[in-house]
Amino acid sequence: MFVYASETRPRLQGARLTAFELKMLNIPVTVIPDTAVAFLMSKSMIDCAVVGADRIIAQTGHVINKIGTLSAAVNAHHFNIPFYVAAPLSTIDLKKSVDEVVIEERPEDEVHYVGRTRITPKGVKALNYAFDITPPELVTAVITEKGVFKPDELKKFLLG
């Protein structure tokens, strides 16, 4: 097994956390810019995509996760690459609809600065959504501690 971990801008969780955890598990990992995902997919360098989830809407199977997840799913779909979501069952929201999800907008300074260094011109605005919503038709399956499910099977499994 070999993993490309995208850097996950602007907070760099992929570069800092995902790469660290994979290294600790002795899984070979290479960090790539978020913007390289589609290119690597187009070159057949990615066999499947696996992302996490902050929330999965049981009613519809929509996946709410870090910004960039939707882009990866759209690109995986375009290049016919399986797109999996790995998440514990506790992530699945049985009560809310996707229309009730509020996407967090984080401070502009997370985009304007890398560390203490400003990388954008003063006076320029930044838009910094922390999450996006991936529709279930782009998700091959959801991997949980209780099994692997199609997005439309989650609600039935949880409610019996």
Short mmCIF file of N, CA and C in Angstrom, two decimals:
data_model
loop_
_atom_site.label_atom_id
_atom_site.label_comp_id
_atom_site.label_asym_id
_atom_site.label_seq_id
_atom_site.Cartn_x
_atom_site.Cartn_y
_atom_site.Cartn_z
N MET A 1 0.85 -1.17 0.00
CA MET A 1 0.00 0.00 0.00
C MET A 1 0.89 1.23 0.00
N PHE A 2 0.39 2.27 -0.66
CA PHE A 2 1.07 3.55 -0.75
C PHE A 2 0.01 4.64 -0.74
N VAL A 3 0.25 5.74 -0.04
CA VAL A 3 -0.76 6.79 0.11
C VAL A 3 -0.19 8.14 -0.34
N TYR A 4 -1.00 8.85 -1.14
CA TYR A 4 -0.76 10.28 -1.37
C TYR A 4 -1.68 11.00 -0.40
N ALA A 5 -1.12 11.83 0.44
CA ALA A 5 -1.91 12.62 1.38
C ALA A 5 -1.91 14.06 0.89
N SER A 6 -3.10 14.61 0.65
CA SER A 6 -3.14 16.01 0.22
C SER A 6 -2.93 16.90 1.43
N GLU A 7 -2.30 18.03 1.20
CA GLU A 7 -1.86 18.89 2.29
C GLU A 7 -3.00 19.48 3.12
N THR A 8 -4.16 19.65 2.54
CA THR A 8 -5.36 20.16 3.22
C THR A 8 -5.19 21.60 3.68
N ARG A 9 -5.09 22.49 2.72
CA ARG A 9 -4.99 23.92 3.03
C ARG A 9 -6.32 24.45 3.51
N PRO A 10 -6.36 25.50 4.31
CA PRO A 10 -5.21 26.30 4.70
C PRO A 10 -4.56 25.84 6.01
N ARG A 11 -5.14 24.87 6.71
CA ARG A 11 -4.61 24.50 8.04
C ARG A 11 -3.59 23.37 7.97
N LEU A 12 -3.44 22.75 6.80
CA LEU A 12 -2.40 21.76 6.53
C LEU A 12 -2.52 20.48 7.37
N GLN A 13 -3.75 20.07 7.69
CA GLN A 13 -3.93 18.86 8.49
C GLN A 13 -3.38 17.62 7.79
N GLY A 14 -3.53 17.55 6.47
CA GLY A 14 -3.02 16.39 5.74
C GLY A 14 -1.51 16.30 5.82
N ALA A 15 -0.86 17.44 5.64
CA ALA A 15 0.60 17.47 5.69
C ALA A 15 1.12 17.23 7.11
N ARG A 16 0.41 17.76 8.08
CA ARG A 16 0.88 17.63 9.47
C ARG A 16 0.38 16.36 10.15
N LEU A 17 -0.92 16.08 10.05
CA LEU A 17 -1.51 14.99 10.83
C LEU A 17 -1.60 13.68 10.07
N THR A 18 -2.22 13.71 8.88
CA THR A 18 -2.39 12.47 8.12
C THR A 18 -1.04 11.85 7.80
N ALA A 19 -0.11 12.65 7.31
CA ALA A 19 1.22 12.13 6.98
C ALA A 19 1.92 11.57 8.22
N PHE A 20 1.79 12.25 9.34
CA PHE A 20 2.39 11.79 10.59
C PHE A 20 1.82 10.43 11.01
N GLU A 21 0.49 10.31 10.98
CA GLU A 21 -0.15 9.06 11.40
C GLU A 21 0.22 7.90 10.48
N LEU A 22 0.25 8.15 9.17
CA LEU A 22 0.63 7.10 8.23
C LEU A 22 2.10 6.68 8.44
N LYS A 23 2.95 7.65 8.67
CA LYS A 23 4.37 7.34 8.92
C LYS A 23 4.50 6.50 10.18
N MET A 24 3.74 6.84 11.23
CA MET A 24 3.81 6.07 12.48
C MET A 24 3.33 4.62 12.27
N LEU A 25 2.46 4.42 11.29
CA LEU A 25 1.96 3.07 10.96
C LEU A 25 2.83 2.37 9.92
N ASN A 26 3.95 3.01 9.56
CA ASN A 26 4.86 2.48 8.54
C ASN A 26 4.20 2.29 7.19
N ILE A 27 3.26 3.16 6.87
CA ILE A 27 2.62 3.15 5.56
C ILE A 27 3.31 4.22 4.72
N PRO A 28 3.89 3.83 3.59
CA PRO A 28 4.57 4.83 2.75
C PRO A 28 3.60 5.94 2.34
N VAL A 29 4.05 7.19 2.50
CA VAL A 29 3.19 8.33 2.21
C VAL A 29 4.00 9.43 1.53
N THR A 30 3.36 10.09 0.57
CA THR A 30 3.91 11.26 -0.07
C THR A 30 2.87 12.36 0.02
N VAL A 31 3.26 13.53 0.50
CA VAL A 31 2.35 14.67 0.61
C VAL A 31 2.33 15.39 -0.74
N ILE A 32 1.12 15.73 -1.19
CA ILE A 32 0.95 16.45 -2.45
C ILE A 32 0.12 17.71 -2.21
N PRO A 33 0.27 18.71 -3.06
CA PRO A 33 -0.62 19.88 -2.96
C PRO A 33 -2.06 19.44 -3.24
N ASP A 34 -3.01 20.07 -2.59
CA ASP A 34 -4.42 19.78 -2.84
C ASP A 34 -4.75 19.88 -4.32
N THR A 35 -4.14 20.84 -4.98
CA THR A 35 -4.44 21.10 -6.38
C THR A 35 -3.86 20.05 -7.32
N ALA A 36 -3.07 19.10 -6.82
CA ALA A 36 -2.47 18.07 -7.66
C ALA A 36 -3.34 16.82 -7.76
N VAL A 37 -4.38 16.71 -6.97
CA VAL A 37 -5.19 15.49 -6.92
C VAL A 37 -5.73 15.12 -8.30
N ALA A 38 -6.36 16.04 -8.98
CA ALA A 38 -6.93 15.74 -10.30
C ALA A 38 -5.86 15.33 -11.30
N PHE A 39 -4.71 16.00 -11.27
CA PHE A 39 -3.63 15.66 -12.19
C PHE A 39 -3.15 14.23 -11.97
N LEU A 40 -2.93 13.85 -10.70
CA LEU A 40 -2.49 12.49 -10.41
C LEU A 40 -3.55 11.48 -10.83
N MET A 41 -4.81 11.82 -10.64
CA MET A 41 -5.89 10.94 -11.10
C MET A 41 -5.86 10.79 -12.62
N SER A 42 -5.62 11.89 -13.31
CA SER A 42 -5.59 11.85 -14.78
C SER A 42 -4.43 11.02 -15.31
N LYS A 43 -3.37 10.87 -14.52
CA LYS A 43 -2.19 10.09 -14.90
C LYS A 43 -2.26 8.66 -14.38
N SER A 44 -3.44 8.23 -13.89
CA SER A 44 -3.64 6.88 -13.34
C SER A 44 -2.68 6.57 -12.19
N MET A 45 -2.35 7.59 -11.42
CA MET A 45 -1.46 7.40 -10.27
C MET A 45 -2.24 7.15 -8.98
N ILE A 46 -3.57 7.24 -9.05
CA ILE A 46 -4.41 7.00 -7.89
C ILE A 46 -5.42 5.91 -8.23
N ASP A 47 -5.44 4.85 -7.42
CA ASP A 47 -6.34 3.71 -7.65
C ASP A 47 -7.69 3.90 -6.98
N CYS A 48 -7.68 4.55 -5.82
CA CYS A 48 -8.93 4.85 -5.12
C CYS A 48 -8.68 6.03 -4.19
N ALA A 49 -9.75 6.71 -3.85
CA ALA A 49 -9.66 7.85 -2.94
C ALA A 49 -10.39 7.49 -1.65
N VAL A 50 -9.79 7.84 -0.53
CA VAL A 50 -10.41 7.62 0.78
C VAL A 50 -10.33 8.92 1.54
N VAL A 51 -11.48 9.39 2.01
CA VAL A 51 -11.54 10.61 2.81
C VAL A 51 -12.26 10.30 4.11
N GLY A 52 -12.19 11.20 5.04
CA GLY A 52 -12.95 11.08 6.28
C GLY A 52 -14.27 11.81 6.14
N ALA A 53 -14.95 11.96 7.25
CA ALA A 53 -16.20 12.73 7.26
C ALA A 53 -16.40 13.33 8.64
N ASP A 54 -16.83 14.57 8.65
CA ASP A 54 -17.22 15.20 9.91
C ASP A 54 -18.67 14.89 10.23
N ARG A 55 -19.46 14.68 9.18
CA ARG A 55 -20.87 14.30 9.36
C ARG A 55 -21.36 13.66 8.08
N ILE A 56 -22.23 12.67 8.24
CA ILE A 56 -22.91 12.06 7.10
C ILE A 56 -24.40 12.13 7.40
N ILE A 57 -25.16 12.67 6.47
CA ILE A 57 -26.60 12.80 6.66
C ILE A 57 -27.25 11.47 6.30
N ALA A 58 -27.79 10.78 7.30
CA ALA A 58 -28.36 9.45 7.09
C ALA A 58 -29.52 9.48 6.09
N GLN A 59 -30.32 10.51 6.17
CA GLN A 59 -31.51 10.64 5.32
C GLN A 59 -31.17 10.55 3.83
N THR A 60 -30.04 11.15 3.43
CA THR A 60 -29.71 11.22 2.01
C THR A 60 -28.35 10.64 1.65
N GLY A 61 -27.45 10.52 2.62
CA GLY A 61 -26.10 10.04 2.35
C GLY A 61 -25.11 11.13 1.98
N HIS A 62 -25.51 12.40 2.08
CA HIS A 62 -24.57 13.49 1.81
C HIS A 62 -23.45 13.46 2.86
N VAL A 63 -22.23 13.78 2.41
CA VAL A 63 -21.06 13.76 3.27
C VAL A 63 -20.55 15.18 3.48
N ILE A 64 -20.45 15.57 4.74
CA ILE A 64 -19.89 16.88 5.08
C ILE A 64 -18.48 16.62 5.60
N ASN A 65 -17.50 17.23 4.96
CA ASN A 65 -16.11 17.01 5.34
C ASN A 65 -15.29 18.24 4.99
N LYS A 66 -14.01 18.19 5.30
CA LYS A 66 -13.11 19.31 5.05
C LYS A 66 -13.24 19.80 3.60
N ILE A 67 -13.09 21.08 3.43
CA ILE A 67 -13.15 21.68 2.11
C ILE A 67 -12.16 20.98 1.19
N GLY A 68 -12.59 20.73 -0.02
CA GLY A 68 -11.75 20.00 -0.96
C GLY A 68 -12.25 18.58 -1.20
N THR A 69 -13.08 18.08 -0.29
CA THR A 69 -13.61 16.72 -0.44
C THR A 69 -14.49 16.64 -1.68
N LEU A 70 -15.34 17.63 -1.87
CA LEU A 70 -16.20 17.63 -3.06
C LEU A 70 -15.37 17.64 -4.34
N SER A 71 -14.33 18.44 -4.39
CA SER A 71 -13.46 18.47 -5.58
C SER A 71 -12.85 17.10 -5.84
N ALA A 72 -12.37 16.46 -4.79
CA ALA A 72 -11.77 15.13 -4.95
C ALA A 72 -12.81 14.13 -5.46
N ALA A 73 -14.04 14.23 -4.94
CA ALA A 73 -15.11 13.31 -5.36
C ALA A 73 -15.50 13.54 -6.82
N VAL A 74 -15.61 14.79 -7.21
CA VAL A 74 -15.95 15.11 -8.61
C VAL A 74 -14.86 14.58 -9.54
N ASN A 75 -13.62 14.80 -9.17
CA ASN A 75 -12.51 14.33 -10.00
C ASN A 75 -12.44 12.80 -10.03
N ALA A 76 -12.65 12.15 -8.90
CA ALA A 76 -12.67 10.69 -8.88
C ALA A 76 -13.77 10.16 -9.79
N HIS A 77 -14.93 10.77 -9.73
CA HIS A 77 -16.05 10.36 -10.58
C HIS A 77 -15.67 10.52 -12.06
N HIS A 78 -15.09 11.66 -12.39
CA HIS A 78 -14.69 11.93 -13.78
C HIS A 78 -13.70 10.89 -14.30
N PHE A 79 -12.75 10.50 -13.45
CA PHE A 79 -11.71 9.56 -13.87
C PHE A 79 -12.05 8.11 -13.52
N ASN A 80 -13.31 7.87 -13.10
CA ASN A 80 -13.79 6.52 -12.79
C ASN A 80 -12.93 5.83 -11.72
N ILE A 81 -12.66 6.57 -10.65
CA ILE A 81 -11.88 6.07 -9.53
C ILE A 81 -12.82 5.92 -8.33
N PRO A 82 -12.82 4.76 -7.67
CA PRO A 82 -13.68 4.59 -6.50
C PRO A 82 -13.38 5.66 -5.43
N PHE A 83 -14.46 6.17 -4.82
CA PHE A 83 -14.35 7.23 -3.82
C PHE A 83 -15.01 6.75 -2.53
N TYR A 84 -14.21 6.48 -1.51
CA TYR A 84 -14.71 5.94 -0.25
C TYR A 84 -14.65 6.99 0.86
N VAL A 85 -15.59 6.88 1.78
CA VAL A 85 -15.61 7.72 2.97
C VAL A 85 -15.42 6.79 4.17
N ALA A 86 -14.38 7.02 4.95
CA ALA A 86 -14.12 6.23 6.16
C ALA A 86 -14.54 7.06 7.37
N ALA A 87 -15.50 6.55 8.12
CA ALA A 87 -16.02 7.32 9.25
C ALA A 87 -16.68 6.39 10.26
N PRO A 88 -16.59 6.73 11.54
CA PRO A 88 -17.30 5.93 12.54
C PRO A 88 -18.81 6.18 12.44
N LEU A 89 -19.57 5.22 12.90
CA LEU A 89 -21.04 5.37 12.87
C LEU A 89 -21.50 6.60 13.65
N SER A 90 -20.73 7.03 14.63
CA SER A 90 -21.10 8.21 15.42
C SER A 90 -21.13 9.48 14.56
N THR A 91 -20.54 9.43 13.39
CA THR A 91 -20.53 10.57 12.46
C THR A 91 -21.87 10.73 11.75
N ILE A 92 -22.66 9.68 11.73
CA ILE A 92 -23.90 9.69 10.96
C ILE A 92 -25.00 10.41 11.73
N ASP A 93 -25.57 11.41 11.09
CA ASP A 93 -26.61 12.25 11.69
C ASP A 93 -27.98 11.74 11.26
N LEU A 94 -28.72 11.20 12.21
CA LEU A 94 -30.05 10.64 11.93
C LEU A 94 -31.15 11.68 11.96
N LYS A 95 -30.85 12.88 12.44
CA LYS A 95 -31.90 13.87 12.66
C LYS A 95 -31.97 14.98 11.62
N LYS A 96 -30.82 15.50 11.22
CA LYS A 96 -30.82 16.67 10.33
C LYS A 96 -30.90 16.29 8.87
N SER A 97 -31.43 17.23 8.09
CA SER A 97 -31.40 17.09 6.64
C SER A 97 -30.20 17.88 6.13
N VAL A 98 -29.82 17.63 4.90
CA VAL A 98 -28.68 18.34 4.33
C VAL A 98 -28.95 19.85 4.26
N ASP A 99 -30.21 20.24 4.11
CA ASP A 99 -30.57 21.66 4.05
C ASP A 99 -30.36 22.37 5.38
N GLU A 100 -30.27 21.63 6.48
CA GLU A 100 -30.07 22.22 7.80
C GLU A 100 -28.60 22.38 8.17
N VAL A 101 -27.72 21.85 7.35
CA VAL A 101 -26.29 21.92 7.63
C VAL A 101 -25.79 23.33 7.36
N VAL A 102 -25.12 23.90 8.34
CA VAL A 102 -24.51 25.23 8.19
C VAL A 102 -23.01 25.01 8.00
N ILE A 103 -22.49 25.50 6.91
CA ILE A 103 -21.06 25.34 6.62
C ILE A 103 -20.29 26.47 7.29
N GLU A 104 -19.34 26.09 8.13
CA GLU A 104 -18.53 27.05 8.87
C GLU A 104 -17.64 27.85 7.93
N GLU A 105 -17.62 29.14 8.14
CA GLU A 105 -16.70 30.02 7.45
C GLU A 105 -15.66 30.48 8.47
N ARG A 106 -14.41 30.13 8.24
CA ARG A 106 -13.35 30.41 9.19
C ARG A 106 -12.70 31.78 8.89
N PRO A 107 -11.89 32.27 9.82
CA PRO A 107 -11.28 33.59 9.66
C PRO A 107 -10.42 33.70 8.39
N GLU A 108 -10.49 34.88 7.77
CA GLU A 108 -9.72 35.16 6.56
C GLU A 108 -8.22 34.99 6.78
N ASP A 109 -7.74 35.29 7.97
CA ASP A 109 -6.30 35.25 8.22
C ASP A 109 -5.69 33.87 8.01
N GLU A 110 -6.50 32.82 8.11
CA GLU A 110 -5.98 31.48 7.83
C GLU A 110 -5.53 31.35 6.38
N VAL A 111 -6.13 32.13 5.50
CA VAL A 111 -5.75 32.12 4.09
C VAL A 111 -4.68 33.18 3.82
N HIS A 112 -4.79 34.31 4.48
CA HIS A 112 -3.85 35.40 4.25
C HIS A 112 -2.43 35.08 4.74
N TYR A 113 -2.31 34.23 5.75
CA TYR A 113 -1.02 33.96 6.37
C TYR A 113 -0.65 32.49 6.32
N VAL A 114 0.64 32.23 6.16
CA VAL A 114 1.22 30.91 6.41
C VAL A 114 2.15 31.14 7.59
N GLY A 115 1.77 30.59 8.73
CA GLY A 115 2.50 30.93 9.96
C GLY A 115 2.30 32.40 10.25
N ARG A 116 3.40 33.13 10.36
CA ARG A 116 3.32 34.57 10.61
C ARG A 116 3.58 35.40 9.37
N THR A 117 3.72 34.71 8.23
CA THR A 117 4.04 35.41 7.00
C THR A 117 2.78 35.63 6.16
N ARG A 118 2.50 36.88 5.87
CA ARG A 118 1.35 37.20 5.02
C ARG A 118 1.71 36.87 3.57
N ILE A 119 0.82 36.15 2.89
CA ILE A 119 1.09 35.75 1.51
C ILE A 119 0.15 36.42 0.51
N THR A 120 -0.81 37.18 0.99
CA THR A 120 -1.73 37.90 0.10
C THR A 120 -1.53 39.40 0.27
N PRO A 121 -1.82 40.18 -0.77
CA PRO A 121 -1.69 41.64 -0.64
C PRO A 121 -2.70 42.19 0.37
N LYS A 122 -2.28 43.19 1.11
CA LYS A 122 -3.21 43.86 2.03
C LYS A 122 -4.35 44.46 1.23
N GLY A 123 -5.55 44.39 1.79
CA GLY A 123 -6.73 44.91 1.12
C GLY A 123 -7.47 43.87 0.29
N VAL A 124 -6.87 42.71 0.08
CA VAL A 124 -7.51 41.62 -0.66
C VAL A 124 -8.34 40.79 0.31
N LYS A 125 -9.55 40.45 -0.08
CA LYS A 125 -10.42 39.63 0.76
C LYS A 125 -10.07 38.15 0.56
N ALA A 126 -10.45 37.33 1.52
CA ALA A 126 -10.29 35.88 1.42
C ALA A 126 -11.59 35.23 1.86
N LEU A 127 -11.97 34.19 1.17
CA LEU A 127 -13.15 33.39 1.52
C LEU A 127 -12.63 32.06 2.02
N ASN A 128 -13.05 31.66 3.21
CA ASN A 128 -12.43 30.51 3.87
C ASN A 128 -13.48 29.57 4.45
N TYR A 129 -14.18 28.85 3.59
CA TYR A 129 -15.10 27.83 4.06
C TYR A 129 -14.28 26.65 4.58
N ALA A 130 -14.68 26.09 5.70
CA ALA A 130 -13.94 24.99 6.31
C ALA A 130 -14.39 23.63 5.80
N PHE A 131 -15.61 23.54 5.32
CA PHE A 131 -16.20 22.26 4.92
C PHE A 131 -16.92 22.40 3.59
N ASP A 132 -17.19 21.27 2.96
CA ASP A 132 -18.08 21.25 1.80
C ASP A 132 -18.99 20.03 1.91
N ILE A 133 -19.91 19.92 0.98
CA ILE A 133 -20.92 18.85 1.01
C ILE A 133 -20.80 18.04 -0.27
N THR A 134 -20.56 16.75 -0.12
CA THR A 134 -20.43 15.84 -1.26
C THR A 134 -21.71 15.04 -1.40
N PRO A 135 -22.35 15.08 -2.57
CA PRO A 135 -23.59 14.33 -2.77
C PRO A 135 -23.33 12.82 -2.82
N PRO A 136 -24.30 12.04 -2.39
CA PRO A 136 -24.11 10.59 -2.28
C PRO A 136 -23.81 9.89 -3.61
N GLU A 137 -24.25 10.46 -4.71
CA GLU A 137 -24.00 9.80 -6.00
C GLU A 137 -22.52 9.80 -6.38
N LEU A 138 -21.70 10.58 -5.67
CA LEU A 138 -20.27 10.59 -5.92
C LEU A 138 -19.50 9.66 -4.97
N VAL A 139 -20.21 9.06 -4.02
CA VAL A 139 -19.59 8.20 -3.01
C VAL A 139 -19.80 6.74 -3.37
N THR A 140 -18.70 6.00 -3.52
CA THR A 140 -18.78 4.57 -3.82
C THR A 140 -19.35 3.82 -2.63
N ALA A 141 -18.79 4.09 -1.44
CA ALA A 141 -19.26 3.43 -0.22
C ALA A 141 -18.72 4.16 1.00
N VAL A 142 -19.37 3.90 2.13
CA VAL A 142 -18.95 4.44 3.42
C VAL A 142 -18.41 3.28 4.23
N ILE A 143 -17.19 3.43 4.71
CA ILE A 143 -16.53 2.39 5.50
C ILE A 143 -16.69 2.75 6.98
N THR A 144 -17.31 1.87 7.75
CA THR A 144 -17.51 2.10 9.19
C THR A 144 -16.95 0.91 9.97
N GLU A 145 -16.97 1.04 11.27
CA GLU A 145 -16.52 -0.05 12.13
C GLU A 145 -17.48 -1.25 12.09
N LYS A 146 -18.67 -1.06 11.53
CA LYS A 146 -19.66 -2.15 11.44
C LYS A 146 -19.85 -2.67 10.02
N GLY A 147 -19.04 -2.19 9.09
CA GLY A 147 -19.14 -2.68 7.73
C GLY A 147 -19.05 -1.58 6.70
N VAL A 148 -19.19 -1.98 5.45
CA VAL A 148 -19.11 -1.07 4.31
C VAL A 148 -20.51 -0.96 3.71
N PHE A 149 -20.96 0.29 3.52
CA PHE A 149 -22.34 0.53 3.08
C PHE A 149 -22.39 1.53 1.92
N LYS A 150 -23.31 1.33 1.03
CA LYS A 150 -23.65 2.36 0.05
C LYS A 150 -24.30 3.49 0.84
N PRO A 151 -24.16 4.74 0.38
CA PRO A 151 -24.74 5.85 1.15
C PRO A 151 -26.23 5.68 1.45
N ASP A 152 -27.00 5.11 0.53
CA ASP A 152 -28.43 4.94 0.76
C ASP A 152 -28.76 3.77 1.69
N GLU A 153 -27.78 2.99 2.09
CA GLU A 153 -28.00 1.86 3.00
C GLU A 153 -27.79 2.23 4.46
N LEU A 154 -27.16 3.37 4.72
CA LEU A 154 -26.81 3.75 6.09
C LEU A 154 -28.03 3.88 7.00
N LYS A 155 -29.02 4.61 6.54
CA LYS A 155 -30.22 4.84 7.36
C LYS A 155 -30.91 3.53 7.69
N LYS A 156 -31.05 2.68 6.71
CA LYS A 156 -31.71 1.38 6.93
C LYS A 156 -30.91 0.54 7.92
N PHE A 157 -29.58 0.53 7.80
CA PHE A 157 -28.76 -0.23 8.72
C PHE A 157 -28.91 0.28 10.15
N LEU A 158 -28.88 1.60 10.31
CA LEU A 158 -28.92 2.18 11.66
C LEU A 158 -30.29 2.07 12.33
N LEU A 159 -31.33 2.15 11.52
CA LEU A 159 -32.67 2.12 12.10
C LEU A 159 -33.31 0.72 12.04
N GLY A 160 -32.63 -0.18 11.37
CA GLY A 160 -33.14 -1.56 11.29
C GLY A 160 -34.16 -1.69 10.29
#
